[in-house]
Short mmCIF file of C-alpha atoms in Angstrom, two decimals:
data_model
loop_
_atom_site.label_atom_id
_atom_site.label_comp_id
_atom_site.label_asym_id
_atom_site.label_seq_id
_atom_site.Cartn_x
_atom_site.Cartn_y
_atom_site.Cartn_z
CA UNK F 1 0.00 0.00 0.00
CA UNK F 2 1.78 3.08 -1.02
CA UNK F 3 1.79 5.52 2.24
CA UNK F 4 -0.06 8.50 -0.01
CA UNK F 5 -2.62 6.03 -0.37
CA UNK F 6 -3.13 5.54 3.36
CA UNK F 7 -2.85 8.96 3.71
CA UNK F 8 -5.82 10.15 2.08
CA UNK F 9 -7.34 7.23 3.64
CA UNK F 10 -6.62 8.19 7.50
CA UNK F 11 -7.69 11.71 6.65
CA UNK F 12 -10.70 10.20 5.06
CA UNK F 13 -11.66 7.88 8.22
CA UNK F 14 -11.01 10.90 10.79
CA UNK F 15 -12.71 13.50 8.69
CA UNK F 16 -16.06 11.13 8.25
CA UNK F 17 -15.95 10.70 11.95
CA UNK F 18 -15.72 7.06 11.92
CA UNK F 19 -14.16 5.21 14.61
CA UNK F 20 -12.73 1.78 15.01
CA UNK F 21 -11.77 0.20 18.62
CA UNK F 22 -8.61 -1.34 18.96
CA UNK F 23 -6.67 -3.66 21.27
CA UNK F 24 -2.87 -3.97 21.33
CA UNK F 25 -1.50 -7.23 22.54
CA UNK F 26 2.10 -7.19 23.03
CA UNK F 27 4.41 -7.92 25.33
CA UNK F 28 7.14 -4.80 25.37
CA UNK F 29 5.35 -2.28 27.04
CA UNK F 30 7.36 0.64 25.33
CA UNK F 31 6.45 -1.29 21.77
CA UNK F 32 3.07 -0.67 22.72
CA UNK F 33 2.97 2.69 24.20
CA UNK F 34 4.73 3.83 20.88
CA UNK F 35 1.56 2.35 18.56
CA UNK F 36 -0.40 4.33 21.24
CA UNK F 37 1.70 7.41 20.48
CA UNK F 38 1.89 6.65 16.69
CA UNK F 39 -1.82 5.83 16.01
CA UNK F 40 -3.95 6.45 18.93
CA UNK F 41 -5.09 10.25 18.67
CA UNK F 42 -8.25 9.39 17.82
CA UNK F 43 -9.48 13.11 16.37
CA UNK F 44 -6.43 12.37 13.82
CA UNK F 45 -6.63 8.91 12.83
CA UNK F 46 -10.27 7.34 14.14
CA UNK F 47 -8.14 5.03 15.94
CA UNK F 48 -9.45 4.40 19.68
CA UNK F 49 -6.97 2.26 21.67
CA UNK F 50 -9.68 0.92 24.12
CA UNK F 51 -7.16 -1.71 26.05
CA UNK F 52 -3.71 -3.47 25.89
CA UNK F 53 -2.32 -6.60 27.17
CA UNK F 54 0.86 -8.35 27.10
CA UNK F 55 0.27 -11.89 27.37
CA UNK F 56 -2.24 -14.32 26.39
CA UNK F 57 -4.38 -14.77 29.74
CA UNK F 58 -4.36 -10.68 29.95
CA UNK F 59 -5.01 -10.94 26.42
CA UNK F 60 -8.58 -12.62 26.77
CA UNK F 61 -9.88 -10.59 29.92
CA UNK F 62 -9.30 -7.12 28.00
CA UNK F 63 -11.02 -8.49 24.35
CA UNK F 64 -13.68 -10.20 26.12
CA UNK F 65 -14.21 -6.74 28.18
CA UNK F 66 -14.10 -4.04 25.66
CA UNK F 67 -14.86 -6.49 22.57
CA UNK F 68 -13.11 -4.54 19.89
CA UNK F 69 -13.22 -4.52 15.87
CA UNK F 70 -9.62 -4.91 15.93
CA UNK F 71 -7.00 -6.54 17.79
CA UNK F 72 -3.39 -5.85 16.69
CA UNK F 73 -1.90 -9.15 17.99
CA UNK F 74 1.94 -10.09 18.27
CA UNK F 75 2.96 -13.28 17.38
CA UNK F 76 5.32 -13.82 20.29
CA UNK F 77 3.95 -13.86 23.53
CA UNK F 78 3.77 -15.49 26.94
CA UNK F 79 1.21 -17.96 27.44
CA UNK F 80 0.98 -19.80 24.37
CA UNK F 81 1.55 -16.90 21.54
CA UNK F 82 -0.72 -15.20 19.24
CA UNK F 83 -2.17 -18.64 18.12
CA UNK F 84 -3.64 -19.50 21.15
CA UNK F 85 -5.40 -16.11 21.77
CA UNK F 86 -6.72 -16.62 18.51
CA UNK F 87 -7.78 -20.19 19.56
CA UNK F 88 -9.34 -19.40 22.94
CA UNK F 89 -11.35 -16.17 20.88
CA UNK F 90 -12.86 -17.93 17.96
CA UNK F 91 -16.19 -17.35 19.26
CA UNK F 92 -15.83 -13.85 19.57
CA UNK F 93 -14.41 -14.13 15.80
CA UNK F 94 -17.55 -15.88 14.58
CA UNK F 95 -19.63 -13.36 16.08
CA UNK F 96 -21.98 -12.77 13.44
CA UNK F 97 -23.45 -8.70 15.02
CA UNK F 98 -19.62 -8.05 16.34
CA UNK F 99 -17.24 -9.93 14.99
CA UNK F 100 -14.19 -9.05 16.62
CA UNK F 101 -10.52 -9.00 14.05
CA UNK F 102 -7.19 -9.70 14.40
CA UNK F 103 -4.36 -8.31 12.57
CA UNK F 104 -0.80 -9.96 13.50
CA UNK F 105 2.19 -6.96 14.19
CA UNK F 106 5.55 -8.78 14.67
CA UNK F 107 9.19 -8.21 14.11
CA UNK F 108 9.28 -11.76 12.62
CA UNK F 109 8.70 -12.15 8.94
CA UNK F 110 9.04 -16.22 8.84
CA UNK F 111 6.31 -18.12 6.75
CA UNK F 112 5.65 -20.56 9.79
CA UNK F 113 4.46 -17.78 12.21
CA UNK F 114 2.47 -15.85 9.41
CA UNK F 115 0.84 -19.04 8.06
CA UNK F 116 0.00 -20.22 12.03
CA UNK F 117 -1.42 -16.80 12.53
CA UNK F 118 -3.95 -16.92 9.27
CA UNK F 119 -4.88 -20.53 10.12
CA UNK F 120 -5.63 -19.86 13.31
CA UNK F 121 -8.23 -16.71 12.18
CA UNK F 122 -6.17 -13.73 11.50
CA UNK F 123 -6.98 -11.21 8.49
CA UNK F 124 -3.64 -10.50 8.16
CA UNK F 125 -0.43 -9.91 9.05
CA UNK F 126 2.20 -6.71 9.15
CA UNK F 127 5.85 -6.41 10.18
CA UNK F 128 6.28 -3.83 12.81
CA UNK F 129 8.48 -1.96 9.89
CA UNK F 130 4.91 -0.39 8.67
CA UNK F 131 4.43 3.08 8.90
CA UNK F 132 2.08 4.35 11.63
CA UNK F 133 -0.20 5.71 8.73
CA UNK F 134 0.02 2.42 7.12
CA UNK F 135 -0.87 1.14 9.99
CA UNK F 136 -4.18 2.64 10.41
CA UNK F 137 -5.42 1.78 7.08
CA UNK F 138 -4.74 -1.54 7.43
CA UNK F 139 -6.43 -1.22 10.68
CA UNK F 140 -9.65 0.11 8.80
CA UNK F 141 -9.61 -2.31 6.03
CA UNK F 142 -9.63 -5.15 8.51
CA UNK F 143 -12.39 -3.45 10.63
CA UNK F 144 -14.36 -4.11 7.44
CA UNK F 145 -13.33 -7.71 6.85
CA UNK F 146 -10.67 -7.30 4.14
CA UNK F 147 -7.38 -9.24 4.62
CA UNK F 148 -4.25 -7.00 5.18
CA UNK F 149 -0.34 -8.26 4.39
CA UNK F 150 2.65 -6.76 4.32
CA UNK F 151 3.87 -6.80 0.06
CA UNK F 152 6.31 -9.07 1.23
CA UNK F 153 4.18 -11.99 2.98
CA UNK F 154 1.53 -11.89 0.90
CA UNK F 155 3.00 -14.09 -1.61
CA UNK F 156 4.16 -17.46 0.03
CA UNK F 157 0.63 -16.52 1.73
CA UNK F 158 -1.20 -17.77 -1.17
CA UNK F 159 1.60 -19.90 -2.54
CA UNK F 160 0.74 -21.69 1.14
CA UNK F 161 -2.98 -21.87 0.67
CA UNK F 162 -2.86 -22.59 -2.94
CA UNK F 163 -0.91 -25.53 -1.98
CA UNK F 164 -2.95 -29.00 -2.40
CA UNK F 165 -0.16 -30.59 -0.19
CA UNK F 166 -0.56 -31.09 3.37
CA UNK F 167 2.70 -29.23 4.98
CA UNK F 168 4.90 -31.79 6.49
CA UNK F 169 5.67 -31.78 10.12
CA UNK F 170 8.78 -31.21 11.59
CA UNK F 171 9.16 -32.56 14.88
CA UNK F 172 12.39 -31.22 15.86
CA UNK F 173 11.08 -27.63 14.91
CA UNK F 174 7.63 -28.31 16.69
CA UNK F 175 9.77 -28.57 19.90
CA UNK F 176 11.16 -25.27 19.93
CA UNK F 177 8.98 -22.03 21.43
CA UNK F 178 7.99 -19.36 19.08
CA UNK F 179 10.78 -17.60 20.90
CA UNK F 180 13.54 -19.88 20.24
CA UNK F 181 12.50 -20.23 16.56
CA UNK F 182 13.35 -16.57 16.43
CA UNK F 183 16.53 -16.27 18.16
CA UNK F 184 17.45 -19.64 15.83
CA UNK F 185 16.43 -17.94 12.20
CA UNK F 186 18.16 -14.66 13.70
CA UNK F 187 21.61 -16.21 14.87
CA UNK F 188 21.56 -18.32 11.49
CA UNK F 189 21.32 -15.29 9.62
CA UNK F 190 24.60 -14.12 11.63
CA UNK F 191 23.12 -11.77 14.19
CA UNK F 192 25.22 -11.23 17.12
CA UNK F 193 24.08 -11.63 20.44
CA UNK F 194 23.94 -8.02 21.17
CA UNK F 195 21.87 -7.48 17.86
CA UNK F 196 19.60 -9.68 18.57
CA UNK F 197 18.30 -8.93 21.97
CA UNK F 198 18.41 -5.21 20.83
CA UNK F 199 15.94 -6.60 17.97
CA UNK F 200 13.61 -8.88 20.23
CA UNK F 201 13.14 -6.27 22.80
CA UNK F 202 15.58 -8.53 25.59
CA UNK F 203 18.50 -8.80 27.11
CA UNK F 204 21.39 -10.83 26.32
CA UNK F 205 21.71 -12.82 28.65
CA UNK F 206 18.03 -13.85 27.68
CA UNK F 207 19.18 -14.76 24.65
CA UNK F 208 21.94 -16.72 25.58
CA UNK F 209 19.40 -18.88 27.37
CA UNK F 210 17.61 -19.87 24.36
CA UNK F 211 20.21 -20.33 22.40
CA UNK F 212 21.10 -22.73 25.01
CA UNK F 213 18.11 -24.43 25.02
CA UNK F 214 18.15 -24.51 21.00
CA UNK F 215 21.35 -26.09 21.12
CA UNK F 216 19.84 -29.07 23.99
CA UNK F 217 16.66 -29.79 22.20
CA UNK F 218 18.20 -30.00 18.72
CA UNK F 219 20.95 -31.66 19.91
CA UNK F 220 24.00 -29.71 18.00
CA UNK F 221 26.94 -28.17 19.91
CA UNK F 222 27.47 -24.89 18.21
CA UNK F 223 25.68 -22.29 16.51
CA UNK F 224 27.64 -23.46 13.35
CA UNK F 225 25.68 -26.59 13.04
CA UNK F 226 22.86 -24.64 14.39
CA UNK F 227 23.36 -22.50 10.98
CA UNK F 228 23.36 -25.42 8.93
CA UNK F 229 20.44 -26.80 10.33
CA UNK F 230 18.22 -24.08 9.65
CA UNK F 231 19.93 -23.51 6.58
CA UNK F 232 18.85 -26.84 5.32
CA UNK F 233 14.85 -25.84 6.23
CA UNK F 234 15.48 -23.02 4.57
CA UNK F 235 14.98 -20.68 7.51
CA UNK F 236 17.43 -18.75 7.18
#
């Protein structure tokens, strides 16, 4: 979506005094108090931040209490992850008079979290490199029941869904948290330590933990093999 675009959309939304309800879900507190600051001046972008939460449990109470038309839902979060508030709302989704939306927000761009996301119910799916006025049209077009993706997902999106093949399951990789999947596709693509947990939000020592538990439950010694192992799921 080309930012003019959205735009003339924002000042379209504000200006016809429409308003859509929104719900951030994410688990970096400063992440979500800049959305707030980015998008949530209601008179400017008919964007009403009604609640936040920043894990799955927290999550349900504030949805199921202010029952938005949009929740903007990290992947990544304690409890579970964004699959499993998506699980425990489907109700709420199938609402027929309110039906309440999800759109996914996450640093991580990796097919397996973006496809988990949409199966589970989401109507899309941005990086958190969108643009706060971006951001709020794709906030309005999924308040209306389009689906929203970043140019760059959208592709193996539908090469996913177009697929008549079952996608095989990968038991080593089903034993690692969304967490440690991310920390793993971020050190195989040669991220330092220090890089990463500026990335993720966390501190190093944080991420020396999972890379430690990486390491145990795939059963390699280095983060060499580590690289060659995601490197031959193309994960990298």
């Amino acid at each position: 979506m080309s930012s003019e675009g959205a735009q003339q959309d924002e000042t379209g939304a504000a200006a016809e005094g429409r308003t859509v309800r929104v719900v951030l879900v994410d688990d970096h507190r400063m992440f979500r108090t800049g959305v707030q600051a980015e998008i949530g001046e209601t008179g400017r972008t008919g964007v009403e931040v009604v609640g936040e939460a920043a894990d799955v449990d927290q999550a349900l109470t504030v949805i199921t209490a202010t029952r938005p038309e949009v929740v903007l839902l990290d992947v990544h979060l304690p409890g579970g992850g964004g699959v499993e508030v998506l699980r425990r709302s489907a109700a709420m989704m199938a609402d027929a008079e309110r039906p309440v939306r999800f759109l996914a927000l996450s640093v991580s761009d990796a097919a397996e979290d973006v496809i988990g996301v949409i199966r589970g119910g989401a109507r899309g799916y941005v990086t958190k490199t969108i643009t706060g006025t971006d951001l709020v049209n794709a906030v309005f077009r999924v308040s209306d029941g389009d689906a929203v993706f970043s140019p760059r997902l959208a592709g193996f999106v539908l090469d996913a869904f177009a697929s008549t093949d079952a996608p095989p399951v990968d038991e080593d990789l089903d034993r690692l948290t969304q967490r440690e999947r991310e920390v793993l596709r971020l050190i195989a693509r040669g991220y330092a330590y220090k890089e990463i947990a500026k990335q993720l939000f966390i501190s190093v020592k944080t991420v020396e933990s999972h890379v430690s538990a990486v390491l145990r439950k795939l059963q390699l010694s280095n983060r060499h093999e580590l690289t060659r192992w995601a490197a031959a799921r193309r994960l990298v």
